[in-house]
Every structure is written in C-alpha cells, then in structure tokens.
Tab-separated table of N, CA and C in Angstrom:
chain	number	residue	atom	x	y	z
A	1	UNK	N	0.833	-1.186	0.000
A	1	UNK	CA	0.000	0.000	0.000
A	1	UNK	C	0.876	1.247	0.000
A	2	UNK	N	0.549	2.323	-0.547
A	2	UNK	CA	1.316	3.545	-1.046
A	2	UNK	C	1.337	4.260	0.583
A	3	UNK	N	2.571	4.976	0.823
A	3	UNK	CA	2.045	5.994	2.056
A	3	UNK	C	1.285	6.917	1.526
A	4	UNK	N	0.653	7.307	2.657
A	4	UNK	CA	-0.369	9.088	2.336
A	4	UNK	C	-0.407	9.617	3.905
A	5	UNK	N	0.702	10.556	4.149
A	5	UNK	CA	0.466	11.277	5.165
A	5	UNK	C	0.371	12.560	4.735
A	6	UNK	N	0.148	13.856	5.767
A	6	UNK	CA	-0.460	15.229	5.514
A	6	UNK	C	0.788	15.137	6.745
A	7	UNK	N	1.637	16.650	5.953
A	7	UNK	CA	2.434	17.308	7.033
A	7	UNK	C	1.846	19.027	7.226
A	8	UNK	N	1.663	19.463	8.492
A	8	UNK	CA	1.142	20.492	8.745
A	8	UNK	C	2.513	21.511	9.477
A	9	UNK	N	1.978	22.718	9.029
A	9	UNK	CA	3.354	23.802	9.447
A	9	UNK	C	2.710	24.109	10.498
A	10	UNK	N	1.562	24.330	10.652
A	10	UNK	CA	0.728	24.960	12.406
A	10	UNK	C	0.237	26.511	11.665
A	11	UNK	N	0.163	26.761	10.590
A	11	UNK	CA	-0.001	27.868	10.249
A	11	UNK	C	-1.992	27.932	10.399
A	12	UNK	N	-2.093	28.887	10.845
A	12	UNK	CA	-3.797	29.100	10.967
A	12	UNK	C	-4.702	28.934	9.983
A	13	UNK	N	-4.455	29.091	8.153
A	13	UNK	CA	-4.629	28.682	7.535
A	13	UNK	C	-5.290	27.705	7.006
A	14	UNK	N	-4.226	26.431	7.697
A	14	UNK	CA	-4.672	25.321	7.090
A	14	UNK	C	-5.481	24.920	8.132
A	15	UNK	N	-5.660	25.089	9.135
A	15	UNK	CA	-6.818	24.235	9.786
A	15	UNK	C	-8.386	25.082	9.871
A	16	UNK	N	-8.414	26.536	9.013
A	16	UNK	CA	-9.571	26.999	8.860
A	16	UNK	C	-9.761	27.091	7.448
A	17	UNK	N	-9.069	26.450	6.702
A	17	UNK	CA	-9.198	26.417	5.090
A	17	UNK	C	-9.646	24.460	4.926
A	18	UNK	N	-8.728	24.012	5.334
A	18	UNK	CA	-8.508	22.475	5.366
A	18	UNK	C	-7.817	22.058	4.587
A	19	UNK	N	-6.324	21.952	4.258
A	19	UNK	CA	-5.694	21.773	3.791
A	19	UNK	C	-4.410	21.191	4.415
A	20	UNK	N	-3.127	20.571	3.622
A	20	UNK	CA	-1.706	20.470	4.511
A	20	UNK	C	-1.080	21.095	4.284
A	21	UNK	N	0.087	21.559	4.357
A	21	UNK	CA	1.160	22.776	3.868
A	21	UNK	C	2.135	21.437	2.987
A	22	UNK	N	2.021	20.244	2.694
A	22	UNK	CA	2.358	18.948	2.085
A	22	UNK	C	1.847	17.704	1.745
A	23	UNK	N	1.855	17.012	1.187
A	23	UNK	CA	0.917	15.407	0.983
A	23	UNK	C	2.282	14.696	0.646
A	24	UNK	N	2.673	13.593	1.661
A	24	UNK	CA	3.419	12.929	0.791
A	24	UNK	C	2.456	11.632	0.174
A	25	UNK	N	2.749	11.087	-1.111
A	25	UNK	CA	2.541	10.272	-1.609
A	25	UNK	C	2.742	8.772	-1.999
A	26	UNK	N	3.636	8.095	-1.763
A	26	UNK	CA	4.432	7.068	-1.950
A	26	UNK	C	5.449	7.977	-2.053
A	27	UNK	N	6.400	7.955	-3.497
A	27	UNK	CA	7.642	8.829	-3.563
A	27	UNK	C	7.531	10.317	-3.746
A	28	UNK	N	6.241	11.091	-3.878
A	28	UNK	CA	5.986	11.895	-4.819
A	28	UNK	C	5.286	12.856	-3.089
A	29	UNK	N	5.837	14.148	-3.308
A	29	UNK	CA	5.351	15.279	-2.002
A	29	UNK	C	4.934	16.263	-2.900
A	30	UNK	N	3.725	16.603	-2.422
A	30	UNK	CA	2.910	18.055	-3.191
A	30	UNK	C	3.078	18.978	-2.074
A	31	UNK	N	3.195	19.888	-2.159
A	31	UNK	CA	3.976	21.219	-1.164
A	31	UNK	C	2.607	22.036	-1.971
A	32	UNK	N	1.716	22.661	-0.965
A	32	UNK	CA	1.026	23.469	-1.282
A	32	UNK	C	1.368	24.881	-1.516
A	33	UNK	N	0.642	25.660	-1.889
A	33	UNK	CA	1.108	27.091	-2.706
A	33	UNK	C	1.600	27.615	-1.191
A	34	UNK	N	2.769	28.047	-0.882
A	34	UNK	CA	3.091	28.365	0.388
A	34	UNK	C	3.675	29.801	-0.010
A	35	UNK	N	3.032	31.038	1.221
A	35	UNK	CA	3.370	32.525	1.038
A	35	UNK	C	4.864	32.584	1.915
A	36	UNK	N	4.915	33.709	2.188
A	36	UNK	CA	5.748	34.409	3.234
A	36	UNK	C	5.436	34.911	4.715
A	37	UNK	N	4.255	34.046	4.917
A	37	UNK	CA	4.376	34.344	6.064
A	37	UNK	C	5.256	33.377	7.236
A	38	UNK	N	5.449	33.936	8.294
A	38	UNK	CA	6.281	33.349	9.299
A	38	UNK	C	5.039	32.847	10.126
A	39	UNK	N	5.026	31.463	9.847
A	39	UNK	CA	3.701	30.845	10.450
A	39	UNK	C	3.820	30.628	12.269
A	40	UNK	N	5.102	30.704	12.758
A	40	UNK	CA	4.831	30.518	14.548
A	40	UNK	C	4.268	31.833	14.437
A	41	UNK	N	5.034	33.120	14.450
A	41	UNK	CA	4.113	34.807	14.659
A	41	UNK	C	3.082	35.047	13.540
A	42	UNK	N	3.008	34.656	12.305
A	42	UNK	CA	1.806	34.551	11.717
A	42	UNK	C	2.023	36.130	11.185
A	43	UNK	N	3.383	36.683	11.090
A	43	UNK	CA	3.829	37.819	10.221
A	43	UNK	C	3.995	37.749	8.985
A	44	UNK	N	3.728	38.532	8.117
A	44	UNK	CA	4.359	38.546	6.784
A	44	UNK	C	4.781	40.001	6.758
A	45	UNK	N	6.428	39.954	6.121
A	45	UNK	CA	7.199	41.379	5.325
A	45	UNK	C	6.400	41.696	4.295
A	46	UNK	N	6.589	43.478	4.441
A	46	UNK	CA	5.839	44.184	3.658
A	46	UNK	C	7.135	43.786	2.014
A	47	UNK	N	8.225	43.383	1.849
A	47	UNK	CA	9.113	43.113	0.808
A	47	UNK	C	8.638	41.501	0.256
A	48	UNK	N	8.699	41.636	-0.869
A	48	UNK	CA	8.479	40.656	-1.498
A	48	UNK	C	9.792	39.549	-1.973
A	49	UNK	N	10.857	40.494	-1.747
A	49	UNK	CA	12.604	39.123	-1.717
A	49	UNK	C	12.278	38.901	-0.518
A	50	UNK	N	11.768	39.224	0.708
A	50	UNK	CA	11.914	38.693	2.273
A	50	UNK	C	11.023	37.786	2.140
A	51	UNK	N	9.668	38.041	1.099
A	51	UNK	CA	8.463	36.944	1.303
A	51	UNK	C	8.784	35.900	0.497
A	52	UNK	N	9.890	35.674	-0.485
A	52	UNK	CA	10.227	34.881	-0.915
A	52	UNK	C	10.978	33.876	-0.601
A	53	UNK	N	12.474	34.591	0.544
A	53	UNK	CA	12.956	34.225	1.400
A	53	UNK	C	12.149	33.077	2.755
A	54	UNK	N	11.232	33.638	3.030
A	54	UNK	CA	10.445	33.230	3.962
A	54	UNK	C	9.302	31.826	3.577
A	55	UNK	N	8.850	32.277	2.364
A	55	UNK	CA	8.392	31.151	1.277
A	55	UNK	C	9.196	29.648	1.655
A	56	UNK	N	10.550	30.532	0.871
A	56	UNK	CA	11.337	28.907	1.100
A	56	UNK	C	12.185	28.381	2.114
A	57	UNK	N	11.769	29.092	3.084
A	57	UNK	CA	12.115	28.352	4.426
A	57	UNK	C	11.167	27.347	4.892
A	58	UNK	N	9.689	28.042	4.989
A	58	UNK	CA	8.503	27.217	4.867
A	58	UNK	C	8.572	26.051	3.762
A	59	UNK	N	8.972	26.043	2.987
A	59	UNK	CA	8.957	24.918	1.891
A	59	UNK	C	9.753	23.758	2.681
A	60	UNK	N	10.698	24.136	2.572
A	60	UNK	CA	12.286	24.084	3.461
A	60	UNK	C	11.600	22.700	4.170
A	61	UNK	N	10.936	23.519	5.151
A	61	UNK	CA	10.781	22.753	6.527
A	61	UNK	C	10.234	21.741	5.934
A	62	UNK	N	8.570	21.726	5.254
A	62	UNK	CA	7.726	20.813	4.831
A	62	UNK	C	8.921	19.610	3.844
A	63	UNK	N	9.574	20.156	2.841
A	63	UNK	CA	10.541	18.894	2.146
A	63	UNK	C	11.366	18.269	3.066
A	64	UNK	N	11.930	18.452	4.278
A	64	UNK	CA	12.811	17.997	5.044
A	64	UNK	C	11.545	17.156	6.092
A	65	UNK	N	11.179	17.632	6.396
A	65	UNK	CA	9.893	16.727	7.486
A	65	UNK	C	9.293	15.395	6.448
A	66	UNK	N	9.621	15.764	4.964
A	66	UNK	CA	8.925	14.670	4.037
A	66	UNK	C	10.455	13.903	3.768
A	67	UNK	N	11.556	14.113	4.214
A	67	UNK	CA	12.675	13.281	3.800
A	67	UNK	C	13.180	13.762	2.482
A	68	UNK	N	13.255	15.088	2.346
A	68	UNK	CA	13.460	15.532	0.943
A	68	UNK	C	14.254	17.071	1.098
A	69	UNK	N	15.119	17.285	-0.046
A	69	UNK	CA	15.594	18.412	0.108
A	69	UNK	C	15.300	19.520	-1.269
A	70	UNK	N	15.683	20.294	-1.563
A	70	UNK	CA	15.634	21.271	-2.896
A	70	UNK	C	15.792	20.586	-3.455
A	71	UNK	N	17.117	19.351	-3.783
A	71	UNK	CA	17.393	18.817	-4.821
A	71	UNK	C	16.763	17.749	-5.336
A	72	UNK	N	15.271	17.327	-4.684
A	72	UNK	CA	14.420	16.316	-5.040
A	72	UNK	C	13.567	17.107	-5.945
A	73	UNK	N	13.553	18.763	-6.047
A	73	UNK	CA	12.277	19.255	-6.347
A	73	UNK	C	12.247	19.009	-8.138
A	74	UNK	N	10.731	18.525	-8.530
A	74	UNK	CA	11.017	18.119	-9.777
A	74	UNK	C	9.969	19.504	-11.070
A	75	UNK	N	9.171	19.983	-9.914
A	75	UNK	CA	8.303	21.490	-10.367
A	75	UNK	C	8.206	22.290	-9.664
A	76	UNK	N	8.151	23.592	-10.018
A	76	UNK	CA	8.049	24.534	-8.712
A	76	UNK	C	6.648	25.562	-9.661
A	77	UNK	N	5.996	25.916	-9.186
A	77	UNK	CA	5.340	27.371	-9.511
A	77	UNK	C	5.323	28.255	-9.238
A	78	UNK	N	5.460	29.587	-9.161
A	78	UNK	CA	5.201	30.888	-8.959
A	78	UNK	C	4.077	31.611	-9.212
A	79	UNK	N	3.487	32.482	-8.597
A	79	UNK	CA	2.161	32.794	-8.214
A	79	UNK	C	2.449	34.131	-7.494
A	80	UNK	N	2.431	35.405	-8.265
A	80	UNK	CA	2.326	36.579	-7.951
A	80	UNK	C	1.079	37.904	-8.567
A	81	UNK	N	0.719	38.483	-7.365
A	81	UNK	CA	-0.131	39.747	-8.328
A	81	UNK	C	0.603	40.809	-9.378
A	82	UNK	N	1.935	40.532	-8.773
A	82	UNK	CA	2.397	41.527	-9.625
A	82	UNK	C	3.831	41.363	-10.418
A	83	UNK	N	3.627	41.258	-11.913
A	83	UNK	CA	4.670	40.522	-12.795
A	83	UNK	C	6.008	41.242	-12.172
A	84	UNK	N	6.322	42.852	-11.915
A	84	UNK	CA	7.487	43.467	-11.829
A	84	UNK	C	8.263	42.659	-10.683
A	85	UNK	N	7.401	42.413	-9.649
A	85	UNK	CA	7.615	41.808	-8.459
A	85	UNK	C	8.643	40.302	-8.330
A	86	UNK	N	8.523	39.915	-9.472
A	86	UNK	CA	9.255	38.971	-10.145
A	86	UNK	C	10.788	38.653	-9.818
A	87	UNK	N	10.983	39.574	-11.137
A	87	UNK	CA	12.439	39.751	-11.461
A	87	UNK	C	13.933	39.761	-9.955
A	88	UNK	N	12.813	40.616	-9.328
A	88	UNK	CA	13.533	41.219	-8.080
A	88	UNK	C	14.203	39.720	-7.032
A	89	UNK	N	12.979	38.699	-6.918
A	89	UNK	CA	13.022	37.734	-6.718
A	89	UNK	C	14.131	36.467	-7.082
A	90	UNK	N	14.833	36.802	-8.258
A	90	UNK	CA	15.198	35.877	-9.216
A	90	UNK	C	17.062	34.943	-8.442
A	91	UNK	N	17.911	35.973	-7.873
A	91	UNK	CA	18.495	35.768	-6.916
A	91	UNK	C	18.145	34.153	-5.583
A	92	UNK	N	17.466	35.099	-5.087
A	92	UNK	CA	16.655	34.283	-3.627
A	92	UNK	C	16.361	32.941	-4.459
A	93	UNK	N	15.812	32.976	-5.529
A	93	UNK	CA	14.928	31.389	-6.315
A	93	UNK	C	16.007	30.716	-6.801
A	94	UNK	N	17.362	31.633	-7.515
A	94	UNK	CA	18.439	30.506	-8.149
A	94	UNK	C	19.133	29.733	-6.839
A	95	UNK	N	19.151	30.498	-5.834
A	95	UNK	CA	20.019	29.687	-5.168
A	95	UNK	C	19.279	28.532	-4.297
A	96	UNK	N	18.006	28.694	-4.570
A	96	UNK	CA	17.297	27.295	-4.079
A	96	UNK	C	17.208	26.089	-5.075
A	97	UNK	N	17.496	26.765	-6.349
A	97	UNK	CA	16.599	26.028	-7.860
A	97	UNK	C	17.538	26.319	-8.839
A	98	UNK	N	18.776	26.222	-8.579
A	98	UNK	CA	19.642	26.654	-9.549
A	98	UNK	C	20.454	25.568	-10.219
A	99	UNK	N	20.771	24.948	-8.975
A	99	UNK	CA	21.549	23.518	-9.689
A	99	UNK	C	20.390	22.464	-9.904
A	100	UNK	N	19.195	22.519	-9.775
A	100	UNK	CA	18.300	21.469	-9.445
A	100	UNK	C	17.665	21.609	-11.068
A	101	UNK	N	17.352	22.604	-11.179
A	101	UNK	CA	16.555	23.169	-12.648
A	101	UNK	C	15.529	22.409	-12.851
A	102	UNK	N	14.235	22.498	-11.925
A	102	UNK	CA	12.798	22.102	-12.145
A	102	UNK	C	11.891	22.926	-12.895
A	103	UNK	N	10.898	22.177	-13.527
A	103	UNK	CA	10.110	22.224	-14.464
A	103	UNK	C	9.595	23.843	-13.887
A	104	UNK	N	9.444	24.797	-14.599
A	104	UNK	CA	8.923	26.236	-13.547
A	104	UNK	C	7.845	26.567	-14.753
A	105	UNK	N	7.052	27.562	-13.860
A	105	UNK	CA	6.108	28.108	-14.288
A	105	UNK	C	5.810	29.489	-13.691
A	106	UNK	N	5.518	30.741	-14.116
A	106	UNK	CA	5.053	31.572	-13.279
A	106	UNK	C	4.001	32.468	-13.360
A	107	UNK	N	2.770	32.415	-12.910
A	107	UNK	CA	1.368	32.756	-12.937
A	107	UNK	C	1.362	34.115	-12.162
A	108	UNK	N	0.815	35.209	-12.697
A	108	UNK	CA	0.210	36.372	-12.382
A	108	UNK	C	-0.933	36.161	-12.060
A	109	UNK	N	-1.519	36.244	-10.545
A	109	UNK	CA	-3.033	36.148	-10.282
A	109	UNK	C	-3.081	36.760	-9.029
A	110	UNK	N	-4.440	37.317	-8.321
A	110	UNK	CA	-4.656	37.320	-7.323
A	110	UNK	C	-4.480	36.000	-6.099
A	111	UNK	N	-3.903	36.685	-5.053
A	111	UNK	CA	-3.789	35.736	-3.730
A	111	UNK	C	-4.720	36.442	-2.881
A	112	UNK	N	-4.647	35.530	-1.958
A	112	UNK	CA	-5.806	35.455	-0.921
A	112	UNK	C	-6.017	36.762	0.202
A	113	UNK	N	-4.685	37.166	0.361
A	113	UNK	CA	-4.738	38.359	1.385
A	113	UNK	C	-3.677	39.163	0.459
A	114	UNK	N	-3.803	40.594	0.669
A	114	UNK	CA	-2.791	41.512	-0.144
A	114	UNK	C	-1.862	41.868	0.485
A	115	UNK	N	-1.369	41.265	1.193
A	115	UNK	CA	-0.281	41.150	2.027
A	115	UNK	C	0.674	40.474	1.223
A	116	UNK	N	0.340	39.510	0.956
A	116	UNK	CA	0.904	38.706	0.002
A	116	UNK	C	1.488	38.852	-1.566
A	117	UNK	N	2.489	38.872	-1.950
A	117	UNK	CA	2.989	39.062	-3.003
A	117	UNK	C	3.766	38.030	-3.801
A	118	UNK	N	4.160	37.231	-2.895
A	118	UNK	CA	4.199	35.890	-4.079
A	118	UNK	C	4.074	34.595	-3.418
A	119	UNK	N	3.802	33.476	-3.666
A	119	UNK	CA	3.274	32.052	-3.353
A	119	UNK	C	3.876	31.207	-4.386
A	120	UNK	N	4.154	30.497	-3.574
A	120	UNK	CA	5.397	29.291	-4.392
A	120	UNK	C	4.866	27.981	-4.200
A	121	UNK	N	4.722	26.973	-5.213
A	121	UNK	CA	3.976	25.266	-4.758
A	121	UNK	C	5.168	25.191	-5.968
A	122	UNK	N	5.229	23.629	-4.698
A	122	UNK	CA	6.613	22.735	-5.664
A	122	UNK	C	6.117	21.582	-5.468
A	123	UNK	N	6.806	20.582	-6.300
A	123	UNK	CA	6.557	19.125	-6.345
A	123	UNK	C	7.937	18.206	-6.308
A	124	UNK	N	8.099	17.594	-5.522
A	124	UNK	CA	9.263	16.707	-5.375
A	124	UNK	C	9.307	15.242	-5.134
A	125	UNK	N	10.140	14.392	-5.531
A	125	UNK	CA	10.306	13.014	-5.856
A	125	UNK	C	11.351	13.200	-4.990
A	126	UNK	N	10.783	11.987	-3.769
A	126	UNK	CA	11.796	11.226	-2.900
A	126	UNK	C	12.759	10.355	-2.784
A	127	UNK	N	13.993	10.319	-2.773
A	127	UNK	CA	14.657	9.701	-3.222
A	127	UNK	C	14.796	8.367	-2.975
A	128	UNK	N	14.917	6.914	-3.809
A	128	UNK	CA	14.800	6.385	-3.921
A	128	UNK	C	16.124	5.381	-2.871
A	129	UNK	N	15.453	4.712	-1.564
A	129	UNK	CA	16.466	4.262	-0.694
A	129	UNK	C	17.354	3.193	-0.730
C-alpha cells in the first residue's frame, strides 16, 4: 500500500481552510502554494525578496519533514499579483533552484490576502532508498 500522510506547518490557515502545507505520496510530495508568512508569529514582510525568502524556508521545513531536500524538487510554480515583483526575486529562487533546474512556471493572479505578493507550490520526488 502507497504511504499518504499530511504534514502540517501549524499555520492558521490550514486548519480553517482544510488543507496540509504537504501530501506525501508514496515517492511523490505536493507542497502546497506556500506565502511568506512566518507561520509561529503569523507575520508577513511588507518586501516581497523577504516573502520569498520566507516562502522557502517554509517549503524548506515541509521537504525535510517529508525526507526531501531542494534537490528532489522536480516542479516549482510561482504565483504573484504583480509581474514586476518577479524579477527582483530571481536571486533568492536561483540559489534554491539553480543547480536542481525544475520544471517552472510563473502565474500572475490574485492571492488570498494583499499582504501577500508571491506564493510558491513545488513538487518533489523522494529519493529512492
């Protein structure tokens, strides 16, 4: 039988939305669209390189609690309101995703609170023991 556990960050979010901040799958972890906020104080920076920064610490945690690091990640997405907001970003993302070079994508849309300026979901394959 395949595993299926739900890893939770404690962020307020997910237990009034219903969601995990991860799913692992058998080999395969879905990392939900995760912001910048700092989920123990439940802050988010008004900067969008800090919310990016902060993004992938949160990621961070969830791939390592799933037995996985950056270098398992096999897609990542990006998810911002605002395209300029981007570029600025591009730094902070190579050095998570630079030697790894996953499948990317990056979507201009509204997020949930406007606090928020960019949201990152990745997908990663566990390595094989």
């Amino acid at each position: 039988m395949t595993e299926r556990r739900s890893i939770l960050s404690g962020s307020t979010f997910e237990e009034q939305i219903g969601y995990a901040r991860a799913v692992v799958d058998g080999d395969w972890v879905h990392v939900s669209g995760t912001t910048g906020f700092d989920y123990a104080a439940m802050t988010i920076s008004d900067d969008v390189v800090e919310q990016a920064e902060q993004c992938l610490r949160n990621i961070e945690a969830a791939l390592t609690e799933a037995a996985c690091t950056f270098a398992d990640v096999v897609r990542v997405r990006y998810l911002l309101p605002d395209r300029t907001d981007f570029e600025p970003c591009w730094p902070v993302l190579r050095r998570a995703f630079g030697q790894v070079r996953p499948a990317a994508t990056m979507l201009m849309c509204g997020l949930a609170d406007p606090r928020m300026k960019i949201e990152i979901e990745v997908y990663a394959r566990r390595p094989v023991a």
